[in-house]
PDB file of C-alpha atoms in Angstrom:
ATOM      1  CA  GLU A   1      44.902 187.269 -15.157  1.00  0.00           C
ATOM      2  CA  MET A   2      42.487 189.322 -13.032  1.00  0.00           C
ATOM      3  CA  LEU A   3      39.810 186.634 -13.254  1.00  0.00           C
ATOM      4  CA  THR A   4      42.337 183.919 -12.361  1.00  0.00           C
ATOM      5  CA  LEU A   5      43.399 185.884  -9.269  1.00  0.00           C
ATOM      6  CA  ALA A   6      39.747 186.399  -8.355  1.00  0.00           C
ATOM      7  CA  ALA A   7      39.109 182.653  -8.632  1.00  0.00           C
ATOM      8  CA  HIS A   8      41.946 181.990  -6.174  1.00  0.00           C
ATOM      9  CA  ILE A   9      40.584 184.609  -3.779  1.00  0.00           C
ATOM     10  CA  LEU A  10      37.123 183.039  -3.904  1.00  0.00           C
ATOM     11  CA  GLU A  11      38.833 179.805  -2.791  1.00  0.00           C
ATOM     12  CA  ARG A  12      40.422 181.780   0.076  1.00  0.00           C
ATOM     13  CA  ARG A  13      43.873 181.578  -1.487  1.00  0.00           C
ATOM     14  CA  ILE A  14      45.091 185.162  -1.116  1.00  0.00           C
ATOM     15  CA  PRO A  15      48.042 186.343  -3.232  1.00  0.00           C
ATOM     16  CA  LEU A  16      50.669 187.759  -0.848  1.00  0.00           C
ATOM     17  CA  PHE A  17      54.420 188.153  -1.264  1.00  0.00           C
ATOM     18  CA  GLU A  18      54.511 186.320  -4.630  1.00  0.00           C
ATOM     19  CA  GLU A  19      52.771 183.229  -3.245  1.00  0.00           C
ATOM     20  CA  TYR A  20      49.314 182.256  -2.045  1.00  0.00           C
ATOM     21  CA  LEU A  21      48.234 182.288   1.583  1.00  0.00           C
ATOM     22  CA  GLU A  22      45.500 179.748   2.255  1.00  0.00           C
ATOM     23  CA  VAL A  23      43.409 181.441   4.915  1.00  0.00           C
ATOM     24  CA  GLY A  24      40.588 178.917   5.156  1.00  0.00           C
ATOM     25  CA  ARG A  25      36.914 179.485   5.787  1.00  0.00           C
ATOM     26  CA  ASP A  26      37.329 181.727   8.853  1.00  0.00           C
ATOM     27  CA  ILE A  27      40.046 184.291   8.174  1.00  0.00           C
ATOM     28  CA  ARG A  28      42.148 185.133  11.215  1.00  0.00           C
ATOM     29  CA  TRP A  29      42.879 188.801  10.528  1.00  0.00           C
ATOM     30  CA  ARG A  30      45.193 189.356  13.528  1.00  0.00           C
ATOM     31  CA  ARG A  31      47.282 186.234  12.921  1.00  0.00           C
ATOM     32  CA  ASP A  32      50.778 185.798  11.566  1.00  0.00           C
ATOM     33  CA  HIS A  33      49.858 182.713   9.544  1.00  0.00           C
ATOM     34  CA  GLY A  34      53.505 181.755   8.987  1.00  0.00           C
ATOM     35  CA  LYS A  35      54.333 181.647  12.696  1.00  0.00           C
ATOM     36  CA  SER A  36      50.854 180.773  13.995  1.00  0.00           C
ATOM     37  CA  ILE A  37      50.901 183.690  16.413  1.00  0.00           C
ATOM     38  CA  GLU A  38      47.728 185.700  16.908  1.00  0.00           C
ATOM     39  CA  THR A  39      47.475 189.026  18.660  1.00  0.00           C
ATOM     40  CA  PRO A  40      44.581 189.782  21.017  1.00  0.00           C
ATOM     41  CA  ILE A  41      41.802 192.299  20.590  1.00  0.00           C
ATOM     42  CA  ALA A  42      43.267 195.058  22.715  1.00  0.00           C
ATOM     43  CA  TYR A  43      43.291 198.829  22.428  1.00  0.00           C
ATOM     44  CA  PHE A  44      45.709 199.493  19.554  1.00  0.00           C
ATOM     45  CA  ARG A  45      48.286 201.301  21.693  1.00  0.00           C
ATOM     46  CA  ARG A  46      48.560 198.231  23.958  1.00  0.00           C
ATOM     47  CA  VAL A  47      49.292 195.719  21.187  1.00  0.00           C
ATOM     48  CA  PRO A  48      53.013 194.726  21.306  1.00  0.00           C
ATOM     49  CA  TYR A  49      53.318 194.686  17.519  1.00  0.00           C
ATOM     50  CA  LEU A  50      57.097 195.295  17.573  1.00  0.00           C
ATOM     51  CA  VAL A  51      57.716 192.207  19.743  1.00  0.00           C
ATOM     52  CA  PRO A  52      57.862 189.258  17.308  1.00  0.00           C
ATOM     53  CA  ALA A  53      57.626 186.646  20.056  1.00  0.00           C
ATOM     54  CA  ARG A  54      54.231 188.063  21.072  1.00  0.00           C
ATOM     55  CA  ALA A  55      52.847 189.372  17.788  1.00  0.00           C
ATOM     56  CA  GLY A  56      54.676 187.514  15.045  1.00  0.00           C
ATOM     57  CA  ASP A  57      55.704 189.445  11.948  1.00  0.00           C
ATOM     58  CA  HIS A  58      53.474 192.517  11.980  1.00  0.00           C
ATOM     59  CA  LYS A  59      54.261 193.222   8.331  1.00  0.00           C
ATOM     60  CA  ALA A  60      52.930 189.800   7.287  1.00  0.00           C
ATOM     61  CA  ILE A  61      49.746 190.461   9.261  1.00  0.00           C
ATOM     62  CA  TRP A  62      49.327 193.944   7.836  1.00  0.00           C
ATOM     63  CA  GLU A  63      49.799 192.834   4.225  1.00  0.00           C
ATOM     64  CA  LEU A  64      46.641 190.712   4.320  1.00  0.00           C
ATOM     65  CA  ASN A  65      44.761 193.516   6.077  1.00  0.00           C
ATOM     66  CA  ARG A  66      45.473 196.036   3.339  1.00  0.00           C
ATOM     67  CA  HIS A  67      42.599 194.329   1.506  1.00  0.00           C
ATOM     68  CA  GLN A  68      44.181 194.699  -1.908  1.00  0.00           C
ATOM     69  CA  HIS A  69      42.796 191.272  -2.761  1.00  0.00           C
ATOM     70  CA  LEU A  70      39.274 192.640  -2.273  1.00  0.00           C
ATOM     71  CA  VAL A  71      40.021 195.331  -4.854  1.00  0.00           C
ATOM     72  CA  VAL A  72      40.847 192.479  -7.245  1.00  0.00           C
ATOM     73  CA  LEU A  73      37.390 190.993  -6.622  1.00  0.00           C
ATOM     74  CA  ALA A  74      35.776 194.371  -7.309  1.00  0.00           C
ATOM     75  CA  GLN A  75      37.749 194.732 -10.537  1.00  0.00           C
ATOM     76  CA  ALA A  76      36.830 191.183 -11.564  1.00  0.00           C
ATOM     77  CA  HIS A  77      33.172 192.070 -11.038  1.00  0.00           C
ATOM     78  CA  LEU A  78      33.593 194.975 -13.449  1.00  0.00           C
ATOM     79  CA  LEU A  79      35.075 192.629 -16.060  1.00  0.00           C
ATOM     80  CA  ARG A  80      32.582 189.826 -15.558  1.00  0.00           C
ATOM     81  CA  PRO A  81      29.682 190.608 -13.208  1.00  0.00           C
ATOM     82  CA  ASP A  82      29.304 187.756 -10.738  1.00  0.00           C
ATOM     83  CA  ALA A  83      27.431 187.903  -7.439  1.00  0.00           C
ATOM     84  CA  ARG A  84      30.074 185.643  -5.870  1.00  0.00           C
ATOM     85  CA  TYR A  85      32.627 188.463  -6.031  1.00  0.00           C
ATOM     86  CA  LEU A  86      30.321 190.862  -4.213  1.00  0.00           C
ATOM     87  CA  ALA A  87      29.318 188.247  -1.649  1.00  0.00           C
ATOM     88  CA  GLU A  88      32.970 187.447  -0.905  1.00  0.00           C
ATOM     89  CA  ILE A  89      33.847 191.117  -0.455  1.00  0.00           C
ATOM     90  CA  GLN A  90      30.929 191.524   1.935  1.00  0.00           C
ATOM     91  CA  THR A  91      31.718 188.323   3.852  1.00  0.00           C
ATOM     92  CA  GLN A  92      35.373 189.212   4.312  1.00  0.00           C
ATOM     93  CA  MET A  93      34.659 192.785   5.324  1.00  0.00           C
ATOM     94  CA  GLU A  94      32.047 191.725   7.873  1.00  0.00           C
ATOM     95  CA  SER A  95      34.536 189.207   9.242  1.00  0.00           C
ATOM     96  CA  TRP A  96      37.186 191.934   9.411  1.00  0.00           C
ATOM     97  CA  TRP A  97      34.861 194.331  11.255  1.00  0.00           C
ATOM     98  CA  GLN A  98      34.048 191.586  13.756  1.00  0.00           C
ATOM     99  CA  GLU A  99      37.707 190.833  14.506  1.00  0.00           C
ATOM    100  CA  ASN A 100      38.958 194.421  14.344  1.00  0.00           C
ATOM    101  CA  PRO A 101      36.620 196.785  16.186  1.00  0.00           C
ATOM    102  CA  PHE A 102      37.442 200.470  15.833  1.00  0.00           C
ATOM    103  CA  GLN A 103      40.909 201.097  17.302  1.00  0.00           C
ATOM    104  CA  TYR A 104      41.244 197.574  18.711  1.00  0.00           C
ATOM    105  CA  GLY A 105      43.850 195.113  17.527  1.00  0.00           C
ATOM    106  CA  ILE A 106      47.099 195.074  15.603  1.00  0.00           C
ATOM    107  CA  ASN A 107      45.461 196.342  12.424  1.00  0.00           C
ATOM    108  CA  TRP A 108      44.976 199.782  13.978  1.00  0.00           C
ATOM    109  CA  THR A 109      48.561 200.148  15.313  1.00  0.00           C
ATOM    110  CA  SER A 110      50.039 201.710  12.185  1.00  0.00           C
ATOM    111  CA  ALA A 111      48.325 204.759  10.739  1.00  0.00           C
ATOM    112  CA  LEU A 112      49.962 204.033   7.388  1.00  0.00           C
ATOM    113  CA  GLU A 113      48.329 200.591   7.327  1.00  0.00           C
ATOM    114  CA  VAL A 114      44.981 202.171   8.189  1.00  0.00           C
ATOM    115  CA  ALA A 115      45.571 204.527   5.245  1.00  0.00           C
ATOM    116  CA  PHE A 116      46.407 201.688   2.848  1.00  0.00           C
ATOM    117  CA  ARG A 117      43.260 199.813   3.883  1.00  0.00           C
ATOM    118  CA  ALA A 118      41.129 202.956   3.506  1.00  0.00           C
ATOM    119  CA  LEU A 119      42.495 203.479  -0.004  1.00  0.00           C
ATOM    120  CA  SER A 120      41.631 199.879  -0.927  1.00  0.00           C
ATOM    121  CA  TRP A 121      38.138 200.337   0.461  1.00  0.00           C
ATOM    122  CA  ILE A 122      37.700 203.569  -1.506  1.00  0.00           C
ATOM    123  CA  TRP A 123      38.500 201.677  -4.714  1.00  0.00           C
ATOM    124  CA  ILE A 124      36.134 198.859  -3.767  1.00  0.00           C
ATOM    125  CA  PHE A 125      33.356 201.354  -3.097  1.00  0.00           C
ATOM    126  CA  HIS A 126      34.095 203.211  -6.331  1.00  0.00           C
ATOM    127  CA  PHE A 127      33.990 200.012  -8.396  1.00  0.00           C
ATOM    128  CA  VAL A 128      31.078 198.130  -6.826  1.00  0.00           C
ATOM    129  CA  GLY A 129      29.594 200.130  -3.953  1.00  0.00           C
ATOM    130  CA  ARG A 130      26.359 200.738  -5.823  1.00  0.00           C
ATOM    131  CA  HIS A 131      25.776 196.966  -5.936  1.00  0.00           C
ATOM    132  CA  PHE A 132      25.746 196.514  -2.157  1.00  0.00           C
ATOM    133  CA  ASP A 133      22.496 196.674  -0.201  1.00  0.00           C
ATOM    134  CA  ALA A 134      21.787 199.873   1.732  1.00  0.00           C
ATOM    135  CA  ALA A 135      22.616 198.453   5.178  1.00  0.00           C
ATOM    136  CA  PHE A 136      26.015 197.134   4.075  1.00  0.00           C
ATOM    137  CA  ARG A 137      26.780 200.399   2.252  1.00  0.00           C
ATOM    138  CA  ARG A 138      26.042 202.358   5.443  1.00  0.00           C
ATOM    139  CA  ARG A 139      28.307 200.079   7.485  1.00  0.00           C
ATOM    140  CA  PHE A 140      31.007 200.319   4.829  1.00  0.00           C
ATOM    141  CA  LEU A 141      30.925 204.116   4.782  1.00  0.00           C
ATOM    142  CA  SER A 142      30.733 204.315   8.577  1.00  0.00           C
ATOM    143  CA  SER A 143      33.871 202.210   8.871  1.00  0.00           C
ATOM    144  CA  LEU A 144      35.610 204.334   6.239  1.00  0.00           C
ATOM    145  CA  ALA A 145      34.712 207.426   8.288  1.00  0.00           C
ATOM    146  CA  GLN A 146      36.252 205.753  11.352  1.00  0.00           C
ATOM    147  CA  HIS A 147      39.418 205.152   9.356  1.00  0.00           C
ATOM    148  CA  GLY A 148      39.544 208.850   8.509  1.00  0.00           C
ATOM    149  CA  LEU A 149      38.980 209.839  12.126  1.00  0.00           C
ATOM    150  CA  HIS A 150      41.717 207.456  13.262  1.00  0.00           C
ATOM    151  CA  LEU A 151      44.137 208.881  10.706  1.00  0.00           C
ATOM    152  CA  GLU A 152      43.329 212.460  11.617  1.00  0.00           C
ATOM    153  CA  ARG A 153      44.157 211.822  15.280  1.00  0.00           C
ATOM    154  CA  ASN A 154      47.051 209.360  14.927  1.00  0.00           C
ATOM    155  CA  LEU A 155      49.355 210.648  12.220  1.00  0.00           C
ATOM    156  CA  SER A 156      52.864 209.155  12.173  1.00  0.00           C
ATOM    157  CA  VAL A 157      54.576 212.321  13.325  1.00  0.00           C
ATOM    158  CA  TYR A 158      57.311 210.487  15.265  1.00  0.00           C
ATOM    159  CA  PHE A 159      57.578 207.133  13.449  1.00  0.00           C
ATOM    160  CA  SER A 160      58.950 207.224   9.867  1.00  0.00           C
ATOM    161  CA  PRO A 161      57.272 210.597   9.479  1.00  0.00           C
ATOM    162  CA  ASN A 162      58.196 211.340   5.866  1.00  0.00           C
ATOM    163  CA  THR A 163      56.877 208.321   3.979  1.00  0.00           C
ATOM    164  CA  HIS A 164      54.169 207.470   6.492  1.00  0.00           C
ATOM    165  CA  LEU A 165      52.749 210.986   6.592  1.00  0.00           C
ATOM    166  CA  LEU A 166      52.618 211.100   2.813  1.00  0.00           C
ATOM    167  CA  GLY A 167      50.495 207.920   2.634  1.00  0.00           C
ATOM    168  CA  GLU A 168      48.307 208.966   5.543  1.00  0.00           C
ATOM    169  CA  SER A 169      47.744 212.423   4.060  1.00  0.00           C
ATOM    170  CA  LEU A 170      46.806 210.895   0.719  1.00  0.00           C
ATOM    171  CA  ALA A 171      44.163 208.708   2.373  1.00  0.00           C
ATOM    172  CA  ILE A 172      42.739 211.638   4.363  1.00  0.00           C
ATOM    173  CA  GLU A 173      42.582 213.778   1.218  1.00  0.00           C
ATOM    174  CA  ALA A 174      40.931 210.963  -0.754  1.00  0.00           C
ATOM    175  CA  LEU A 175      38.353 210.365   1.969  1.00  0.00           C
ATOM    176  CA  GLY A 176      37.472 214.043   2.188  1.00  0.00           C
ATOM    177  CA  ARG A 177      37.277 214.642  -1.555  1.00  0.00           C
ATOM    178  CA  LEU A 178      35.697 211.413  -2.733  1.00  0.00           C
ATOM    179  CA  ILE A 179      33.111 211.062   0.028  1.00  0.00           C
ATOM    180  CA  PRO A 180      32.075 214.663   0.769  1.00  0.00           C
ATOM    181  CA  GLU A 181      29.124 213.617   2.937  1.00  0.00           C
ATOM    182  CA  PHE A 182      31.541 212.472   5.657  1.00  0.00           C
ATOM    183  CA  PRO A 183      31.542 214.595   8.785  1.00  0.00           C
ATOM    184  CA  ARG A 184      34.501 216.983   8.588  1.00  0.00           C
ATOM    185  CA  ALA A 185      35.174 216.036   4.940  1.00  0.00           C
ATOM    186  CA  GLY A 186      35.768 219.663   4.026  1.00  0.00           C
ATOM    187  CA  GLU A 187      38.431 219.990   6.688  1.00  0.00           C
TER     188      GLU A 187
END
């Protein structure tokens, strides 16, 4: 089943909400694919993510950006080593970094979503990080550190604080414990 899912993901058919989203060659990470609405690259606090007419369904956008499908590729690589899995992870992450600079865009508006993505990336790194070249590994870890910094300074204290804070705290703890070379990891 894992290898079948991975084959779909390699074809850019991402499993979301019990169906497949065909994202095409160039993934639009800030787009509500169902409504064809795309949010701009703007400082995250200026993105009107709660206005469906301007942003579409933010939850549909965020689901793709949790990168759980990339964890599937990493797991598939563990089951059956294949350079295509690693190349697809790298391609999609580089695309994501290009479209979602640190703290810009809808994918930075919810700290809980940043936490979910960081947790996915931690699993990816744990499973296959040693297979990436040094430059990509540095970029990967640098972006993970940015996720931790964003979480530290933007906790959901006023918005769904109970469940959101639990997820955000888990991601911060995981980042600090699993990647101790991060600045401020001990804190």
